[in-house]
Coordinates of C-alpha atoms in Angstrom, one line a residue:
X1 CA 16.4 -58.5 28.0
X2 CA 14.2 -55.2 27.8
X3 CA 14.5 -52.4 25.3
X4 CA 12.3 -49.1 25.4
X5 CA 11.6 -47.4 22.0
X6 CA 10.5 -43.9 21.5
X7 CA 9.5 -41.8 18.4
X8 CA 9.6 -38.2 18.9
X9 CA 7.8 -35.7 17.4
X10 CA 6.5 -32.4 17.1
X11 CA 3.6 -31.6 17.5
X12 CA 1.8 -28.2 16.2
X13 CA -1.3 -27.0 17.3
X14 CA -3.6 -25.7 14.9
X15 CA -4.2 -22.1 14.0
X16 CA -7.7 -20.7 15.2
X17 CA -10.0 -21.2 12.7
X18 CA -11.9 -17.7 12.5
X19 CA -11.4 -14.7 14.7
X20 CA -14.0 -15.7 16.9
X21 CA -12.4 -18.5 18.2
X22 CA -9.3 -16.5 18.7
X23 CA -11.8 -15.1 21.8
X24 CA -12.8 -18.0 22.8
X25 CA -9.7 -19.9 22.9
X26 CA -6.6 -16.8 23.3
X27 CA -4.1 -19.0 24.9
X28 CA -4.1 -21.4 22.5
X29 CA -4.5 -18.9 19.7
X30 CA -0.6 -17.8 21.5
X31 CA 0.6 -21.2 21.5
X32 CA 0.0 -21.6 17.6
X33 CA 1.5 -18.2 17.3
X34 CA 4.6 -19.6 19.4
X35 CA 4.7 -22.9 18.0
X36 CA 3.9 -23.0 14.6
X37 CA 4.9 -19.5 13.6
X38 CA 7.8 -19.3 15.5
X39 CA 9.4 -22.6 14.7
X40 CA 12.7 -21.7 12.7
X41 CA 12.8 -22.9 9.5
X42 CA 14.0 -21.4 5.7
X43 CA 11.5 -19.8 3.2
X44 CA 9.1 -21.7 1.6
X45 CA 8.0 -24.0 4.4
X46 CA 4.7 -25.7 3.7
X47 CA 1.8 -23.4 5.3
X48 CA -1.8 -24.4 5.9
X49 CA -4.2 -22.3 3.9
X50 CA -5.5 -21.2 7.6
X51 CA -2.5 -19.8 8.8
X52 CA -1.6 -18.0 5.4
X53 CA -5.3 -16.4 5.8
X54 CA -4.0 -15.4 9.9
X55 CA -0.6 -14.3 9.0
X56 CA -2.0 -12.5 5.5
X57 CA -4.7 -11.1 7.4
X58 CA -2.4 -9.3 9.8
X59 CA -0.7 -7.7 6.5
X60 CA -4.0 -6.1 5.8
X61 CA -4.6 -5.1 9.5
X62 CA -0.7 -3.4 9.3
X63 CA -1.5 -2.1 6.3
X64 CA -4.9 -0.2 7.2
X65 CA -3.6 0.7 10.7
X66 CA -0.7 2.7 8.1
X67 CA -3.3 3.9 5.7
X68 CA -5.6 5.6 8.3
X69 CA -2.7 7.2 9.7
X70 CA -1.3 8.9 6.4
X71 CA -4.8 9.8 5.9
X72 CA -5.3 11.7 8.9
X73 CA -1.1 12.9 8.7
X74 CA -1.9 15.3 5.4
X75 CA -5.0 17.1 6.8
X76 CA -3.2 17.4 10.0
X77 CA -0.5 19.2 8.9
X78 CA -2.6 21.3 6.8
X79 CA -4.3 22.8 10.3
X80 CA -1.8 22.4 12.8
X81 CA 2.1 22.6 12.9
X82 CA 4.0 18.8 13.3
X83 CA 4.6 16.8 16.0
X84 CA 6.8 13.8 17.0
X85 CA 3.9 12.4 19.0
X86 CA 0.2 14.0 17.1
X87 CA -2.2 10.8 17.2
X88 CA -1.7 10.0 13.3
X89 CA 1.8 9.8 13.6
X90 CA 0.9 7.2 16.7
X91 CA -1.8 5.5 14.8
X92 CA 1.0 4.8 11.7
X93 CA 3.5 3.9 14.0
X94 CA 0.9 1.5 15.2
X95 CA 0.3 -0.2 11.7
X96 CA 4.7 0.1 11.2
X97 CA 5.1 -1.8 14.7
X98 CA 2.9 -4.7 13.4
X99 CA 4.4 -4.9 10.0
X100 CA 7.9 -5.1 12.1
X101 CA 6.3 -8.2 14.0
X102 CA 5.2 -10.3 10.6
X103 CA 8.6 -9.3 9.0
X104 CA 10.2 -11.3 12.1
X105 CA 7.7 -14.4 12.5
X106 CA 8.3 -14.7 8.3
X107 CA 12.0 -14.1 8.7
X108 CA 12.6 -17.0 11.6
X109 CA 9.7 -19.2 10.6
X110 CA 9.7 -19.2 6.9
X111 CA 6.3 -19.7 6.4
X112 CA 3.9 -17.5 3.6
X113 CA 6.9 -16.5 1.9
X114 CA 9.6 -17.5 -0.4
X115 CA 13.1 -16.1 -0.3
X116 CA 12.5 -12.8 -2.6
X117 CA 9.1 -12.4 -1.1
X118 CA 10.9 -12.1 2.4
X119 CA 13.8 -9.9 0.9
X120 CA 11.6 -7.6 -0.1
X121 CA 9.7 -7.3 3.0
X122 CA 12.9 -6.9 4.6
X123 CA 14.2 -4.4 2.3
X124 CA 10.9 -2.7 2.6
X125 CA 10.6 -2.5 5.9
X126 CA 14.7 -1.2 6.6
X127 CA 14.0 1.9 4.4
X128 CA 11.0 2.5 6.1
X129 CA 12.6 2.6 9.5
X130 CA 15.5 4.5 8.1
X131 CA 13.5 6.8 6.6
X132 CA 11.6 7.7 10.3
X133 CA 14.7 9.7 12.1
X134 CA 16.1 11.1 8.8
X135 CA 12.5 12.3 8.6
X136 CA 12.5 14.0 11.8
X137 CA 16.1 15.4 11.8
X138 CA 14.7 17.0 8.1
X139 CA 12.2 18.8 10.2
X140 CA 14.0 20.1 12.8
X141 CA 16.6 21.2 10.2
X142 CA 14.5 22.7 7.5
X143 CA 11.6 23.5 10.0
X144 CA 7.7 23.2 8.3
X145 CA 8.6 21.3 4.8
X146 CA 5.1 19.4 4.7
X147 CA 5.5 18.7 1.2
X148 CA 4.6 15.1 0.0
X149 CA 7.9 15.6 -1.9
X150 CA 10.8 15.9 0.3
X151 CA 13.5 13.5 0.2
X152 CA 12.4 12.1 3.1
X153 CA 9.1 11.3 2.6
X154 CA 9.8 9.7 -0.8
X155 CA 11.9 7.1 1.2
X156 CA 8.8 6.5 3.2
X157 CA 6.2 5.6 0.4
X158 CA 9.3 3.7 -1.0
X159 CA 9.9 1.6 1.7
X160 CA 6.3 0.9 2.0
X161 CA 6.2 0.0 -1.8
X162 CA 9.1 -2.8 -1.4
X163 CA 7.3 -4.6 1.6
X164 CA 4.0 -4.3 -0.3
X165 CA 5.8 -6.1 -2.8
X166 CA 7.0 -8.3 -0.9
X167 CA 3.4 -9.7 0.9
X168 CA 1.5 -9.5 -2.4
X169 CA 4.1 -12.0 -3.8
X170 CA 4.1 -14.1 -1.1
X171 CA 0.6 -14.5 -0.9
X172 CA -0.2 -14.9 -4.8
X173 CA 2.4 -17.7 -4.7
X174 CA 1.3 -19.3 -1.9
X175 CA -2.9 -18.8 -1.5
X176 CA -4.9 -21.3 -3.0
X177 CA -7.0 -20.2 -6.4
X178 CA -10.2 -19.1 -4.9
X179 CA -12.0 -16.1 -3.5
X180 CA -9.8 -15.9 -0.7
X181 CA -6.8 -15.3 -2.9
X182 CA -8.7 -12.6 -4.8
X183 CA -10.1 -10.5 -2.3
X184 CA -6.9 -10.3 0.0
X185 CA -4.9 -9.9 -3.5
X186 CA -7.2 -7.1 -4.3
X187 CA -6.5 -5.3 -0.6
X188 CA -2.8 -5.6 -1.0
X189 CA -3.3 -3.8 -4.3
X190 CA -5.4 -1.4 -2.8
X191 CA -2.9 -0.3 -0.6
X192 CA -0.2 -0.4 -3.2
X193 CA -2.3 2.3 -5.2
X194 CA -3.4 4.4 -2.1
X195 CA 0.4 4.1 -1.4
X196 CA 1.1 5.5 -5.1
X197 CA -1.3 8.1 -5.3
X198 CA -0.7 9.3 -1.6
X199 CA 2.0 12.2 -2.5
X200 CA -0.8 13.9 -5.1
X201 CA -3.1 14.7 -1.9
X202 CA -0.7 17.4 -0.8
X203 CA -2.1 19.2 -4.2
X204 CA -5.3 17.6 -3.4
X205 CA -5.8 19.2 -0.2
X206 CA -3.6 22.5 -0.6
X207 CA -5.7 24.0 -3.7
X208 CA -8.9 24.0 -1.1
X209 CA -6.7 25.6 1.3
X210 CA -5.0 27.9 -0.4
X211 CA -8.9 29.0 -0.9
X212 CA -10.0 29.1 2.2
X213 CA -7.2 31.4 3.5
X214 CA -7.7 33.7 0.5
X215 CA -11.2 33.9 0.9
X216 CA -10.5 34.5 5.0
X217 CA -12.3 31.3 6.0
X218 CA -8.7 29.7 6.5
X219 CA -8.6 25.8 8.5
X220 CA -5.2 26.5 9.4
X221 CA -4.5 27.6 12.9
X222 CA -2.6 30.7 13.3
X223 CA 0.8 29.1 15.0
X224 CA 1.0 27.1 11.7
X225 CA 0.9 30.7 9.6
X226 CA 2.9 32.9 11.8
X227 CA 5.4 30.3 12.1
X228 CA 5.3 29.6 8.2
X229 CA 5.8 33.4 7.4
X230 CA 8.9 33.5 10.0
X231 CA 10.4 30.5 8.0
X232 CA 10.0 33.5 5.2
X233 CA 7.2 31.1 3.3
X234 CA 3.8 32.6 2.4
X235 CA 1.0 30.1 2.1
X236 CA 1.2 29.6 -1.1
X237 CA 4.5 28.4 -1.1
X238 CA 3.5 25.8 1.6
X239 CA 0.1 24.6 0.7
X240 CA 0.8 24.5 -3.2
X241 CA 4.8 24.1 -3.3
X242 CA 5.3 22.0 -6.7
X243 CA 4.9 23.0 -10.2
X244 CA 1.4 22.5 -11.8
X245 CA 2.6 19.4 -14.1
X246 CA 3.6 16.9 -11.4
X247 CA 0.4 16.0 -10.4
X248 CA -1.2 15.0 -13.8
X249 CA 2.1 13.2 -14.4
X250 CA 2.4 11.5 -11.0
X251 CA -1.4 10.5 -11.7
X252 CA -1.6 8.7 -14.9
X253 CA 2.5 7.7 -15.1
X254 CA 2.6 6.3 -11.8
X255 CA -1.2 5.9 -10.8
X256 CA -2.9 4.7 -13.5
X257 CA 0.3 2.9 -14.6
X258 CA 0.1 0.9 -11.0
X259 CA -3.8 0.0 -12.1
X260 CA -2.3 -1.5 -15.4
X261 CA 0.0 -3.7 -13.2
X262 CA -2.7 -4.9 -11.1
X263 CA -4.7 -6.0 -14.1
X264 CA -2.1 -8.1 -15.7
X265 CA -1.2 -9.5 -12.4
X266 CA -4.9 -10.5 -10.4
X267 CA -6.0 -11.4 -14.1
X268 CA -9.8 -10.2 -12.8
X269 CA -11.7 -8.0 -15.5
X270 CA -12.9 -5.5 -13.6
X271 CA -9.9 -5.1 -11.1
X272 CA -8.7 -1.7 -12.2
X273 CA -12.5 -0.1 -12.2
X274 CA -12.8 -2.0 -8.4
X275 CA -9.5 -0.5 -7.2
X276 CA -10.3 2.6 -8.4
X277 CA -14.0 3.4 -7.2
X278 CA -12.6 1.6 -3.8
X279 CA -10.0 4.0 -3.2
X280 CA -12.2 7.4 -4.1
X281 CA -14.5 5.8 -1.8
X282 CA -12.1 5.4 1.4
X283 CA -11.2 8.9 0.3
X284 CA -14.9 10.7 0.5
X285 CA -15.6 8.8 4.3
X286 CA -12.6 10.3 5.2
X287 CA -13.5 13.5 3.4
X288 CA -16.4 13.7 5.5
X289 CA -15.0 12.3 8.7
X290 CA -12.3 14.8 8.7
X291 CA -14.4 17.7 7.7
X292 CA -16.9 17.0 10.6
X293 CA -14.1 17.3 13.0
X294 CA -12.8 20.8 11.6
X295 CA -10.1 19.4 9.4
X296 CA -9.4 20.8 6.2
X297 CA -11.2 18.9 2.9
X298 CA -9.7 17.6 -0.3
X299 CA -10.0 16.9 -3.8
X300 CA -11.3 13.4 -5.0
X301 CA -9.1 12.2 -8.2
X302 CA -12.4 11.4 -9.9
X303 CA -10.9 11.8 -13.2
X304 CA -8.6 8.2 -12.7
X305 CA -11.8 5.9 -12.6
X306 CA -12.5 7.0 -16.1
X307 CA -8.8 5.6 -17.0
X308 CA -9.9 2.8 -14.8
X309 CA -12.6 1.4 -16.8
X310 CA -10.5 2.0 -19.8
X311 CA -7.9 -0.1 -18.3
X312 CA -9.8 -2.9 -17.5
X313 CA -11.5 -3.1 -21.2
X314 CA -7.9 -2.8 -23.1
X315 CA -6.6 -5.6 -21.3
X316 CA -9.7 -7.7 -21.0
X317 CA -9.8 -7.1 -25.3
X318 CA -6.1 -7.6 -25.5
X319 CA -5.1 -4.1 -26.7
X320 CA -1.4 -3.8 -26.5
X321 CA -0.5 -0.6 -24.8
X322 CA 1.2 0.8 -27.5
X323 CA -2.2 1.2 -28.8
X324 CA -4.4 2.1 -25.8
X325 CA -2.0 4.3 -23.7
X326 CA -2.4 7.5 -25.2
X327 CA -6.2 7.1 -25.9
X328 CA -6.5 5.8 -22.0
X329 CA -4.5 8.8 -20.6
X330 CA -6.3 11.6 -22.5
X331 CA -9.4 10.3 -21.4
X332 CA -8.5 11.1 -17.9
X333 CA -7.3 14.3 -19.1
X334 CA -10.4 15.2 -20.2
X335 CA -12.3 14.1 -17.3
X336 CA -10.6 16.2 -15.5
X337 CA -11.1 19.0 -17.7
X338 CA -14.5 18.1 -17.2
X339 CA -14.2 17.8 -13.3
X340 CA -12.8 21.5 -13.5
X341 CA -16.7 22.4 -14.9
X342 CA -18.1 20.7 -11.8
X343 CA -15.8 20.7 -9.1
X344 CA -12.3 21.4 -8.3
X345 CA -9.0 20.2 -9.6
X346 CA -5.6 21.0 -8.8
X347 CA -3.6 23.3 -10.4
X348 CA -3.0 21.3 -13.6
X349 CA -0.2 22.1 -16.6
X350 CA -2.5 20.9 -19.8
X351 CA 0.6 21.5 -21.8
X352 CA 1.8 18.2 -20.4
X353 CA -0.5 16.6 -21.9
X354 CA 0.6 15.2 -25.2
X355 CA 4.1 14.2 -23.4
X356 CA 1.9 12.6 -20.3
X357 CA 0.4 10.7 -22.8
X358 CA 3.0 9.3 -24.6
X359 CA 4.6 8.4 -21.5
X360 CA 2.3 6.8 -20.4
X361 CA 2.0 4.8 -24.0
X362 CA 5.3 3.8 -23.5
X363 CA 5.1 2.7 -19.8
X364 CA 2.3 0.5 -20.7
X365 CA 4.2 -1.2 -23.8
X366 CA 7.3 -1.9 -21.6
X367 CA 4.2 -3.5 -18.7
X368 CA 3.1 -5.8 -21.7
X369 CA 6.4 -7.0 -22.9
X370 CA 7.9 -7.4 -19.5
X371 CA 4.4 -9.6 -18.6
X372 CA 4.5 -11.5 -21.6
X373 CA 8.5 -12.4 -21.1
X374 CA 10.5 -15.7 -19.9
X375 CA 11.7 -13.7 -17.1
X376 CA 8.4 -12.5 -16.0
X377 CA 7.3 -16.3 -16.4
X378 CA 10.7 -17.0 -13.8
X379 CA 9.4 -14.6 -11.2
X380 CA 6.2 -16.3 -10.4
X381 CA 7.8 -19.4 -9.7
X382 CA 9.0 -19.5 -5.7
X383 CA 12.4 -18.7 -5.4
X384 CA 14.6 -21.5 -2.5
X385 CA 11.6 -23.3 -1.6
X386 CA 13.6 -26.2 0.2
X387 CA 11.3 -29.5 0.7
X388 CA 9.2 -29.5 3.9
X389 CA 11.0 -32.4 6.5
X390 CA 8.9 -35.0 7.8
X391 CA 7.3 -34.9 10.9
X392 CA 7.8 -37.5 13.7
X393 CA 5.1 -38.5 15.7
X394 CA 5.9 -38.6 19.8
X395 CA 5.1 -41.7 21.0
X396 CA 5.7 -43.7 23.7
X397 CA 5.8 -47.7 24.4
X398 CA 8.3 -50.9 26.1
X399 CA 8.9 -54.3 24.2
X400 CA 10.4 -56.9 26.5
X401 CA 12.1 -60.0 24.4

């Protein structure tokens, strides 16, 4: 009497250790990507500290694929009129096309993420997508409306918020302590302030030029005038459209703020300064990039590293923020006072200032008490991590008795 006995099991190919050997090895690079990443499972699956750097890593490729594209969007429509199709609307779409592809290999494979991490993503990245044809039906009803501040445009940098969310909880939860977790924290909160600050550059760039076109050296080209003063707008109304107070406000209620939340979160001393000075960085080589190729130039928000640096030494001397707040957030009113000596600043309302400030105060305080809470202490635990199964091993064999 013969009986054959089998053990099944599935096997997973590794991910590609570095990028090189992605190029040296592509197909198997797509079979990890097929088998291991598109296996279905529920969120929380056990993930290699490999793939989470792969599948993380492709966050901050979506991410900067978005970033350049925004970047180049504002000076473009501050030179020529929109289009559907102009190259940083392609380049974006780019970066928004990849973003869809890691929302479905987390969705179906539940790996990197636990189940609000992966809501969020998905919230995220539905009003994003939403947000795209109500953009473009805005435009074709209201015609020119480049404002950072339409309606439709706020859903944009919201959607982009939520998903941000989303990836920078799932990979503080699930990266392993080290400098790997830092530096890719760090990026996702880099984008998350670039993503912040990103409606102040309409002021930013519209102040310089407002200049030029009054001084007769204008960067804008004359189909994006005359069809602006048929719309009944004169340039000021589209290159400076908001009132002077919004973007000191938007700058230390929503900017600085987002630096404060970063500090209390990555728990590194100088995050808030590092954020900061890489940001206006990215900002002057694009600056000059776009200037070299006769696009119009911008203002650098100088004055936010000085709140910055502030941050970073309240919080690393535990200073509650009902103490620091309004110090901090005159400080960067009087940098840019300063900046006004040196440089340029956008129209600015210093009237604001003493309600700015305590705002800001009172942002801070609700930051701290919110951080040092039992629910804040609930939301950094994963949220339906289900126990990994066990893996059965395929092999193959005949016993005769």
């Amino acid at each position: 009497m013969s009986a054959d006995t089998r053990t099944t099991q599935t096997t997973v190919t590794p991910a590609p250790a570095s990028p090189r050997a992605v190029l040296r090895h592509p197909v198997r690079a797509v079979r990890w990507l097929w088998a291991y990443a598109m296996t279905p499972g529920a969120p929380g699956r056990a993930t290699s500290q490999t793939e989470l750097r792969w599948l993380y890593g492709g966050w901050l490729l979506a991410f900067a694929l978005k970033m350049l594209g925004s970047s180049w969007d504002v000076s473009w429509h501050f030179r020529w009129l929109r289009d559907d199709l102009a190259p940083p609307h392609l380049l974006n779409s780019a970066g928004t096309v990849l973003v869809v592809g890691l929302v479905v290999v987390h969705s179906y494979s539940g790996r990197g993420v636990d189940r609000r991490a992966l809501r969020w993503m998905q919230a995220g990245t539905a009003v994003f997508l939403l947000a795209v044809p109500i953009d473009i039906v805005n435009h074709r009803v209201n015609g020119l409306d480049i404002t950072s501040w339409s309606p439709s445009h706020v859903l944009l940098y919201l959607g982009t918020a939520v998903m941000l969310a989303g990836a920078a909880r799932g990979w503080w939860l699930y990266a392993a302590p080290g400098r790997a977790r830092l530096w890719v924290g760090l990026g996702l909160w880099f984008f998350a302030l670039e993503n912040v600050l990103f409606p102040n550059q309409h002021q930013e760039y519209g102040v310089l030029s407002l200049a030029a076109y009054r001084a007769g050296n204008t960067t804008a080209e004359p189909q994006l005038l005359d069809f602006a003063a048929g719309q009944g707008s004169s340039p000021a109304d589209f290159m400076l459209p908001v009132p002077p107070w919004v973007h000191p406000a938007w700058l230390v209620c929503v900017g600085l703020l987002t630096l404060v939340v970063a500090r209390r979160v990555v728990r590194w001393r100088s995050t808030a300064t590092l954020l900061t000075a890489a940001y206006l960085g990215y900002r002057a080589v694009v600056w000059g990039l776009l200037v070299a190729t006769g696009f119009p130039p911008s203002v650098l928000p100088v004055m936010l590293l000085v709140g910055a640096v502030l941050v970073d030494c309240a919080v690393t001397w535990r200073v509650p923020g009902w103490i620091a707040g309004v110090p901090v957030a005159a400080a960067v009113f009087l940098a840019a006072f300063l900046q006004e000596f040196w440089a340029v600043v956008p129209p600015w309302e210093w009237s604001v200032a003493p309600v700015v400030c305590l705002g800001f105060a009172v942002l801070w305080t609700a930051v701290d008490r919110t951080a040092g809470s039992r629910a804040w202490a609930r939301w950094r635990r994963p949220v339906g991590t289900p126990p990994e199964p066990a893996r059965v091993t395929v092999t193959g064999g005949a016993s005769r008795g």
